[in-house]
Short mmCIF file of C-alpha atoms and ligand atoms in Angstrom, two decimals:
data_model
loop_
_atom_site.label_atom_id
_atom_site.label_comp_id
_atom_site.label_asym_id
_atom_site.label_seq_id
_atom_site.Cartn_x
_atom_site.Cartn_y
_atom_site.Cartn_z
CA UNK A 4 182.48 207.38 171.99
CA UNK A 5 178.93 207.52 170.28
CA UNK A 6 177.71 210.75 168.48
CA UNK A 7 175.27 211.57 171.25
CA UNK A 8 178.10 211.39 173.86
CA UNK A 9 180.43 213.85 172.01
CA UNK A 10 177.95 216.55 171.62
CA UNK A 11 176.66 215.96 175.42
CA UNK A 12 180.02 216.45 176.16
CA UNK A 13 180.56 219.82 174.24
CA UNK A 14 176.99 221.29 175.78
CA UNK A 15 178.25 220.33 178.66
CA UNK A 16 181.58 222.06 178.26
CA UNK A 17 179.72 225.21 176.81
CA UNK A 18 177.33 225.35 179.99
CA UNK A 19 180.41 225.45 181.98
CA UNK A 20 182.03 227.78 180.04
CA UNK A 21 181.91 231.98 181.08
CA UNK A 22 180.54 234.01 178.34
CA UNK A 23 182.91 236.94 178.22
CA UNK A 24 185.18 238.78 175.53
CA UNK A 25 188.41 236.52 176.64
CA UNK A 26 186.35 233.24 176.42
CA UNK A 27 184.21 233.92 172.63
CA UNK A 28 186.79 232.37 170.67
CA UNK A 29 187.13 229.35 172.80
CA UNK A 30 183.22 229.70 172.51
CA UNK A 31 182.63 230.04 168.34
CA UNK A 32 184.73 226.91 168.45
CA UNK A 33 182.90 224.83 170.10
CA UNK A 34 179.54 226.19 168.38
CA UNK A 35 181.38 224.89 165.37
CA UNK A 36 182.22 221.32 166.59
CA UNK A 37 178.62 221.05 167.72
CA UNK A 38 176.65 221.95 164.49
CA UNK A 39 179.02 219.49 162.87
CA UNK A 40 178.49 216.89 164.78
CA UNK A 41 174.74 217.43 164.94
CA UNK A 42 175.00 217.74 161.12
CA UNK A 43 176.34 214.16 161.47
CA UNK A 44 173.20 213.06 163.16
CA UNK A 45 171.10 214.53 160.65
CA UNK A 46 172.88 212.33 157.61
CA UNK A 47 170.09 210.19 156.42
CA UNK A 48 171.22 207.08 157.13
CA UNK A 49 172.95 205.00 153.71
CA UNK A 50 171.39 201.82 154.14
CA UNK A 51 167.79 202.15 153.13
CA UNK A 52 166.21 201.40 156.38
CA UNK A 53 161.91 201.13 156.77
CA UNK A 54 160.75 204.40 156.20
CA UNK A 55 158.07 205.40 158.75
CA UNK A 56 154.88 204.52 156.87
CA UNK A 57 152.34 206.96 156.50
CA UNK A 58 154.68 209.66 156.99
CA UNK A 59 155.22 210.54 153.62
CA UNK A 60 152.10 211.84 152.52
CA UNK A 61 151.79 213.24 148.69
CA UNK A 62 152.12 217.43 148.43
CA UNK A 63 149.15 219.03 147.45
CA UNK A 64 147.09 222.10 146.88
CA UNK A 65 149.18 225.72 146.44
CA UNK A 66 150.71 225.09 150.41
CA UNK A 67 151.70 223.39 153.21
CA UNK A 68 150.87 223.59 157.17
CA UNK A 69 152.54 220.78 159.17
CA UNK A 70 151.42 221.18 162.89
CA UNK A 71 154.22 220.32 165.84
CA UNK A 72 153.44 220.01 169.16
CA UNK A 73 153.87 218.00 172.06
CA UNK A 74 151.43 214.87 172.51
CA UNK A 75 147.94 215.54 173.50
CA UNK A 76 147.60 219.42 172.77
CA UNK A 77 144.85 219.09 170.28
CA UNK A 78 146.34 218.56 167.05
CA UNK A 79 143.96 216.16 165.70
CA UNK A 80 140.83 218.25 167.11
CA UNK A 81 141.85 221.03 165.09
CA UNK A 82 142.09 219.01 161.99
CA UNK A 83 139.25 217.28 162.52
CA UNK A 84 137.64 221.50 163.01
CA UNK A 85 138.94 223.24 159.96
CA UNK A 86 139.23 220.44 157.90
CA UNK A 87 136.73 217.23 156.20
CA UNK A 88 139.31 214.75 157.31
CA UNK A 89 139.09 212.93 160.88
CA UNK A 90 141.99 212.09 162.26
CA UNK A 91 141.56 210.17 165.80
CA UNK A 92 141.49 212.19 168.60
CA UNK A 93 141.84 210.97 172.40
CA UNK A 94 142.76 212.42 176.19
CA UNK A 95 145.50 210.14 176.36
CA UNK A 96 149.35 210.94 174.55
CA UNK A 97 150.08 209.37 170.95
CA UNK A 98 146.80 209.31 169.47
CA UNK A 99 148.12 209.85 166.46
CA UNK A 100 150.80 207.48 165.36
CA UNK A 101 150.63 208.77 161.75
CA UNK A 102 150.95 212.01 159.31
CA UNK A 103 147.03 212.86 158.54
CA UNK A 104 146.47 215.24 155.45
CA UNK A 105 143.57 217.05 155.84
CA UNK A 106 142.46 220.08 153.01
CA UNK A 107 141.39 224.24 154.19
CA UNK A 108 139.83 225.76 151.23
CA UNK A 109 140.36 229.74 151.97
CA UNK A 110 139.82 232.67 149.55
CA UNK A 111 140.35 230.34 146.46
CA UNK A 112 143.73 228.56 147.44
CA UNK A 113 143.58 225.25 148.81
CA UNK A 114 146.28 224.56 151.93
CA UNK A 115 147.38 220.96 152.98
CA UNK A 116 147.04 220.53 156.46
CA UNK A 117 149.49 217.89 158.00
CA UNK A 118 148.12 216.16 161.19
CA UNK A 119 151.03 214.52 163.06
CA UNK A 120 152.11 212.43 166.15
CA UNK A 121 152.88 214.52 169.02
CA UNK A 122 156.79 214.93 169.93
CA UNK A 123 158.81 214.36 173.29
CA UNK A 124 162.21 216.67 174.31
CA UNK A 125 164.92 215.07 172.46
CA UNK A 126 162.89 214.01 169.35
CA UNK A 127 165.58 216.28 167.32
CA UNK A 128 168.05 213.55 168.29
CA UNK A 129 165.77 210.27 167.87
CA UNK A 130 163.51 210.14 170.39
CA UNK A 131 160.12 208.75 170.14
CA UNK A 132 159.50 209.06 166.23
CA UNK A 133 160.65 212.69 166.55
CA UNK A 134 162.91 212.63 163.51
CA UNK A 135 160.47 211.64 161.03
CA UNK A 136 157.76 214.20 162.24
CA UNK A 137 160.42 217.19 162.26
CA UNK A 138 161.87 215.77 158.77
CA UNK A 139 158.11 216.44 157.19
CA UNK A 140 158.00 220.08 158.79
CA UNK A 141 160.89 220.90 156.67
CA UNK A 142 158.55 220.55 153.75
CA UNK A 143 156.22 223.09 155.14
CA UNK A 144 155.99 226.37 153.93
CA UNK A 145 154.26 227.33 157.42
CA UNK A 146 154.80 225.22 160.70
CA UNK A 147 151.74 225.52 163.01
CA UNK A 148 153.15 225.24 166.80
CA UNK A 149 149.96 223.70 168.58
CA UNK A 150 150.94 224.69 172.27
CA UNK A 151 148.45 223.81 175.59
CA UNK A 152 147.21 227.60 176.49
CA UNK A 153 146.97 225.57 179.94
CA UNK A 154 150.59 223.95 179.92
CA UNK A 155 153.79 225.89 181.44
CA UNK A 156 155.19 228.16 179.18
CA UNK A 157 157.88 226.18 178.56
CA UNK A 158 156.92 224.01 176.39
CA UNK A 159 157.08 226.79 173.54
CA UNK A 160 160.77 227.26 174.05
CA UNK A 161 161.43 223.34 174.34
CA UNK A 162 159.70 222.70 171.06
CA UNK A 163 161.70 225.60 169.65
CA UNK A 164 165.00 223.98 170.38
CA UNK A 165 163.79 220.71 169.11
CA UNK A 166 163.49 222.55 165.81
CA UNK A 167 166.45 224.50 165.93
CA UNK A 168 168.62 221.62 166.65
CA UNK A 169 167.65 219.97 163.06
CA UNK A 170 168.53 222.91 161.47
CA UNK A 171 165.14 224.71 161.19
CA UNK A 172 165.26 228.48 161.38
CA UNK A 173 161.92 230.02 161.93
CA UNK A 174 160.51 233.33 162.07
CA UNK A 175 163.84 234.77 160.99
CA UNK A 176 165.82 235.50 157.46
CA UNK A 177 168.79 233.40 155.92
CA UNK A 178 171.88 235.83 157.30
CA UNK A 179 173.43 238.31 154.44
CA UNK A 180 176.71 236.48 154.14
CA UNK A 181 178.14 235.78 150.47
CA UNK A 182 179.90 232.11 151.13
CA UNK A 183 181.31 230.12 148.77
CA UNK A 184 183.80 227.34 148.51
CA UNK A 185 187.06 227.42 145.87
CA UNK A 186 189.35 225.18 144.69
CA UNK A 187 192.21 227.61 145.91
CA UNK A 188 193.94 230.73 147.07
CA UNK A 189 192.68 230.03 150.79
CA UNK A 190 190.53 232.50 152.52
CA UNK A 191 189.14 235.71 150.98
CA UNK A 192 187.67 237.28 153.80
CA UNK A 193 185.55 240.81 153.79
CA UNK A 194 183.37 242.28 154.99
CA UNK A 195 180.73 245.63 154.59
CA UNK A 196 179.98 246.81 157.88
CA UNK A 197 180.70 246.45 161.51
CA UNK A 198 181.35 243.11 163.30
CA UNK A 199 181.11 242.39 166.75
CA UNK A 200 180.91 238.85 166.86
CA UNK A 201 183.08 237.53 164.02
CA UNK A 202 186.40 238.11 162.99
CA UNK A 203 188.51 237.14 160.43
CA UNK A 204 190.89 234.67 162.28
CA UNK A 205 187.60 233.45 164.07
CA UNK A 206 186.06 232.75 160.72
CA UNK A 207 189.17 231.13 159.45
CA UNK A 208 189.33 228.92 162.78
CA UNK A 209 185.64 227.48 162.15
CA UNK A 210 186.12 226.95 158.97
CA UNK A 211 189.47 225.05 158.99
CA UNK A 212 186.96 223.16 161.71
CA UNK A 213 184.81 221.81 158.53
CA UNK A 214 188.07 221.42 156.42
CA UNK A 215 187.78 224.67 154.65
CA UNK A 216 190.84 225.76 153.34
CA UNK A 217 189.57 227.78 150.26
CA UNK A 218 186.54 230.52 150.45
CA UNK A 219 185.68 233.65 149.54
CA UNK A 220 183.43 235.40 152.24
CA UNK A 221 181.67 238.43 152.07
CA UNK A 222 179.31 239.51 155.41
CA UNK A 223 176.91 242.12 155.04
CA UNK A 224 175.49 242.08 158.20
CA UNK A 225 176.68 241.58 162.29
CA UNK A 226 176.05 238.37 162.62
CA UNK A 227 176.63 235.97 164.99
CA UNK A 228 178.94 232.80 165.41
CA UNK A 229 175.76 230.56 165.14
CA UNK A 230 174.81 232.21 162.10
CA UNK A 231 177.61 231.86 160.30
CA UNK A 232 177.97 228.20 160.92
CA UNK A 233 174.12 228.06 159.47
CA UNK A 234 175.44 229.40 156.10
CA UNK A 235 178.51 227.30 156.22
CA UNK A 236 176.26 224.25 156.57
CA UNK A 237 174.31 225.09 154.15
CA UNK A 238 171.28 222.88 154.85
CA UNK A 239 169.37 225.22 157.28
CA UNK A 240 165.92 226.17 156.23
CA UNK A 241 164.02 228.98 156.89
CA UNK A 242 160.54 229.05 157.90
CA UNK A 243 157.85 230.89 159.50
CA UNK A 244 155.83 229.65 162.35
CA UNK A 245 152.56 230.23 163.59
CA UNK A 246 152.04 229.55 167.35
CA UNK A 247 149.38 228.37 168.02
CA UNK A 248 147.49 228.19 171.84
CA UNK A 249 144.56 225.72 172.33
CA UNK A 250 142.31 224.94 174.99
CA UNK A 251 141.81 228.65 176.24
CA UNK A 252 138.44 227.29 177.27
CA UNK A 253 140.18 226.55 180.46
CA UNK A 254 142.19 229.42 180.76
CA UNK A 255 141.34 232.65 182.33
CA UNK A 256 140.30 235.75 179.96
CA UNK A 257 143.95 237.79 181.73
CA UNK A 258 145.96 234.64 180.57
CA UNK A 259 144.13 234.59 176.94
CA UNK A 260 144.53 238.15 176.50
CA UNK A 261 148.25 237.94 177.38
CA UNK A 262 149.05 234.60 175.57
CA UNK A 263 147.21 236.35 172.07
CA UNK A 264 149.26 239.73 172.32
CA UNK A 265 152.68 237.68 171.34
CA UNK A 266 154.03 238.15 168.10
CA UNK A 267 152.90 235.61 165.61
CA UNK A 268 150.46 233.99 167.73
CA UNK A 269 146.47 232.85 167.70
CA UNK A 270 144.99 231.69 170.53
CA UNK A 271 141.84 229.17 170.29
CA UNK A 272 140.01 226.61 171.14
CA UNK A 273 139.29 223.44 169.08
CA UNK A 274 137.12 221.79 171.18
CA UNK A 275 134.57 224.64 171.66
CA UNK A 276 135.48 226.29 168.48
CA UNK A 277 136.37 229.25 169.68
CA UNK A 278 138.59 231.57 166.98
CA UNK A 279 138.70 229.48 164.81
CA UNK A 280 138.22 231.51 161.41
CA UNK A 281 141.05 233.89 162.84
CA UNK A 282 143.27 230.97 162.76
CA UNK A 283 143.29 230.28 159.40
CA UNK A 284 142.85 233.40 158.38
CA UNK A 285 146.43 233.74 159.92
CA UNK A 286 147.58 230.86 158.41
CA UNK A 287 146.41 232.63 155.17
CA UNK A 288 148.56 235.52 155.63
CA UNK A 289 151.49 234.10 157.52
CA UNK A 290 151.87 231.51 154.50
CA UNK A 291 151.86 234.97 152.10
CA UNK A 292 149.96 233.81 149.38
CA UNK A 293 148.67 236.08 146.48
CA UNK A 294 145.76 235.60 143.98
CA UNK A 295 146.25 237.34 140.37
CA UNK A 296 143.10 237.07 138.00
CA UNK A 297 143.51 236.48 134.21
CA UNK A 298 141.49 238.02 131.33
CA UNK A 299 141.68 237.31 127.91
CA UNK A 300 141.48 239.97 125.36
CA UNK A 301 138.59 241.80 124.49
CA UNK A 302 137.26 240.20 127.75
CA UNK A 303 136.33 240.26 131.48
CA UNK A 304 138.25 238.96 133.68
CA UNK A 305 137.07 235.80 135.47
CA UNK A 306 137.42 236.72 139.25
CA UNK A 307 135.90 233.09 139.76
CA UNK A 308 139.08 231.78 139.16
CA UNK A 309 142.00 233.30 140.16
CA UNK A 310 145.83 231.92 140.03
CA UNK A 311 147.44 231.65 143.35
CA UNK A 312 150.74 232.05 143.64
CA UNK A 313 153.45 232.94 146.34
CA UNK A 314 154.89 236.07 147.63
CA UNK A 315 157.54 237.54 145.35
CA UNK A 316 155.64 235.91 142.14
CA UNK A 317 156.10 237.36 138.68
CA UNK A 318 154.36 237.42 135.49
CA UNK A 319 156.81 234.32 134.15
CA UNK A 320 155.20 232.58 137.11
CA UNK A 321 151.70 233.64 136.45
CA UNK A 322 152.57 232.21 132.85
CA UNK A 323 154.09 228.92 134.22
CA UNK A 324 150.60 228.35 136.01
CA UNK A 325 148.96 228.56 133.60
CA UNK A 326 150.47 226.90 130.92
CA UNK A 327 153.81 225.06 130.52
CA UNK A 328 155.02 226.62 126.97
CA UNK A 329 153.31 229.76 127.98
CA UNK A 330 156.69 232.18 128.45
CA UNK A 331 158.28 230.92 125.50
CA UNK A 332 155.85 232.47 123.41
CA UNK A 333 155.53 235.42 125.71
CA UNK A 334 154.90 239.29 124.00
CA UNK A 335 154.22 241.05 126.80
CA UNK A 336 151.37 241.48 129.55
CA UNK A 337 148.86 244.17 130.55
CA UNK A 338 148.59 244.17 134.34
CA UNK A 339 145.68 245.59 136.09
CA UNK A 340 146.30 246.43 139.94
CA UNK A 341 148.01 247.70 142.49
CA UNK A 342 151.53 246.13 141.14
CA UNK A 343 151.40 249.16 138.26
CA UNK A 344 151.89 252.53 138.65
CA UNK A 345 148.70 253.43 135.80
CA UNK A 346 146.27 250.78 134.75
CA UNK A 347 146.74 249.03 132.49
CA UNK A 348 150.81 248.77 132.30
CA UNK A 349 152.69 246.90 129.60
CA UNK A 350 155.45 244.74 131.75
CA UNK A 351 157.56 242.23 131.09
CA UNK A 352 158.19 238.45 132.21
CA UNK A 353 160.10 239.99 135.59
CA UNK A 354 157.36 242.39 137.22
CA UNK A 355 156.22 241.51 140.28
CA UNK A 356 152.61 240.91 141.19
CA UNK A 357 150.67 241.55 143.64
CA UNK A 358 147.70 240.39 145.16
CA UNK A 359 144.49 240.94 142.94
CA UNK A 360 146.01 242.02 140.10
CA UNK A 361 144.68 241.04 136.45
CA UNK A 362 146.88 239.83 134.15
CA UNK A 363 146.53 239.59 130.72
CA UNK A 364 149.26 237.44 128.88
CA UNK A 365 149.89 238.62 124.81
CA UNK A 366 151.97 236.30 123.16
CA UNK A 367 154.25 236.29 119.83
N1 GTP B 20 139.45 221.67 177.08
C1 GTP B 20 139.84 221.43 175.84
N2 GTP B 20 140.26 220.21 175.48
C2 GTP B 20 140.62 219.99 174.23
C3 GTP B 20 140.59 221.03 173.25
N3 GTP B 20 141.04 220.52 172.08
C4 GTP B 20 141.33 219.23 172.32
N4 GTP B 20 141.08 218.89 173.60
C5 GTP B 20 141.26 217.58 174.23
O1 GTP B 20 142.63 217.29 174.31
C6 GTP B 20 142.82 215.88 174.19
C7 GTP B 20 143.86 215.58 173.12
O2 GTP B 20 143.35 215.94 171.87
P1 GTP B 20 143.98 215.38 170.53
O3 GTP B 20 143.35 216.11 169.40
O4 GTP B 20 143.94 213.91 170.50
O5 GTP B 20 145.48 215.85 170.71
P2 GTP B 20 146.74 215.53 169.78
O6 GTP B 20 147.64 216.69 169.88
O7 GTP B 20 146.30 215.14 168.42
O8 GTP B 20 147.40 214.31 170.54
P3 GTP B 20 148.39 213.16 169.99
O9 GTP B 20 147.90 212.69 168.66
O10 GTP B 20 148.27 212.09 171.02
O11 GTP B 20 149.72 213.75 169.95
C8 GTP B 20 141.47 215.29 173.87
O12 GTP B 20 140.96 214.73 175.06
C9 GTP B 20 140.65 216.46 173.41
O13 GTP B 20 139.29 216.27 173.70
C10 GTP B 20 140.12 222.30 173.67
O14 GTP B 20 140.04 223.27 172.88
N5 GTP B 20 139.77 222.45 174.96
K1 K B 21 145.80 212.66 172.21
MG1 MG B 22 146.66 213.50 167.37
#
């Protein structure tokens, strides 16, 4: 029996299946069996096969924005909007055969913008050139969900899944479990507040599932049986998404109002250009960045220039940027800004920064 079979068969069996208290064992199990075998899937294959040209474009500027969506929803007209790249657009499906980089400059930071061929249901498990285009939005730090404002709303959740099922987790954070594998004295299992979804034989159960004999386990929040398998795996990654609804030219102003008041979401249109300095505007602040200014002493700062850096940046990475042997030498720094509680504060290589601070770097 193929891969594909076996997990049909197990979504199957879990369709079928009664969620109640009696059944969530049963349940966790076969949530186990499942992620494994998708992991399976995932395995790059060993024997170098042809990697799908173009699709392996160079990183660049201080992020990345790889836009998803199903064929046709306007991908390529919104790079070919924000960006100076153009990137083939057309009213009929797989324009775009391709990953396009195009380049947003915005408040000093320059963001890669990854045009890419529209994806079918079941790209997550080969489909159309599906895996390819979901294996470069794991490199994103922000994945823009083009949706068709005039499509059902379906299509949101469908997409979602096909993300989900490679082991993307977006818009939510890595579960507080401690996990880690031993070399012996089996399972250490504890845990620092109520669970209503795990247990200790439950636990034990999946992880005997992956051959897991030895652990020690520590889970700090209620979390569920799917989580836990995430952290088990290992390979999950965690992103935020930006939804994005196009073609609201079409749409009526109810439906626009009520597609923009979601969480996390920006309606526009690329074709008539509607919105779209709000969009990446959000993309600016979903992707978190923060620009620190430097000074050198005696001097002014130079607020033409500023550093950007990511959220939860400290001065050792303000140092990094700027130059390479930079924290070696490293005294101290006088910050300027809202990071400090008086201006200007001596801090070390650990203190955070935050947006518009100055930073001035004294070394040895
Ligand atoms: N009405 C309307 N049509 C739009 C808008 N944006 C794009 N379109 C049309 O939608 C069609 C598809 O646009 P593309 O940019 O090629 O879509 P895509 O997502 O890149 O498509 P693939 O590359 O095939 O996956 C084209 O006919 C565009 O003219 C919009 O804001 N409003
Ligand atoms: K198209
Ligand atoms: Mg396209």
């Amino acid at each position: 029996m193929g891969i594909l079979e076996k997990i049909g068969d197990i979504e199957r069996e879990i369709a079928r299946t009664q969620k109640n208290k009696a059944t969530e064992h049963h349940l966790g199990l076969l949530k186990a069996k499942l992620a494994k075998f998708r992991a399976e899937l995932l395995e790059p294959k060993t024997s170098g096969g042809p990697k799908g040209e173009g699709f392996d474009v160079m990183k660049s500027g201080d992020a990345r924005v790889v836009m998803i969506g199903f064929p046709s929803v306007g991908k390529s007209t919104l790079l070919n909007a924000v960006t100076n790249t153009q990137s083939e657009a057309g009213a009929y499906e797989f324009t775009t055969l391709t990953c396009i980089p195009g380049k947003i400059e915005y408040q000093g930071a320059i963001i890669q913008l990854l045009d890419l061929p529209g994806i079918i249901e079941g790209a997550s498990q080969g489909k159309g050139r599906g895996r390819q285009v979901i294996a470069v939005a794991r490199t994103a730090d922000l994945v823009l969900m083009m949706l068709d404002a005039t499509k059902s709303r379906q299509q949101r959740a469908l997409l979602e899944a096909e993300l989900e099922a490679v082991g993307l987790r977006i818009n939510c954070a890595r579960p507080n479990i401690y996990f880690k594998i031993k070399k012996g004295g089996g399972i250490s299992f504890n845990k620092t507040c109520v669970l209503t979804h795990l247990n200790e034989r439950l636990v034990t159960q999946i992880l005997q599932n992956y051959r897991i004999f030895n652990a020690e386990i520590l889970i700090r929040e209620d979390c569920t049986v799917d989580q836990f398998i995430d952290v088990v795996l290992g390979n999950r990654k965690y992103i935020k998404c930006l939804y994005c609804y196009n073609k609201i030219d079409e749409i009526t102003i109810e439906e626009v109002d009520r597609l923009a008041r979601q969480p996390h979401t920006v309606v526009v249109s690329c074709e008539s250009k509607l919105n779209l300095d709000y969009l990446v505007q959000q993309i600016w602040y979903h992707l978190n960045l923060l620009r620190v200014y430097t000074k050198k002493r005696g001097e002014f700062p130079d607020f033409d220039d500023g550093l950007i850096l990511r959220n939860g940046a400290t001065v050792e990475h303000v140092c990094h940027t700027i130059h390479r042997s930079l924290a070696e030498n490293f005294k101290y720094a006088l910050v300027w800004g809202t990071s400090t509680k008086h201006s200007p504060q001596r801090v070390g290589l650990g203190h955070l920064v935050e947006t518009e601070d100055v930073v001035q770097i004294v070394t040895k």
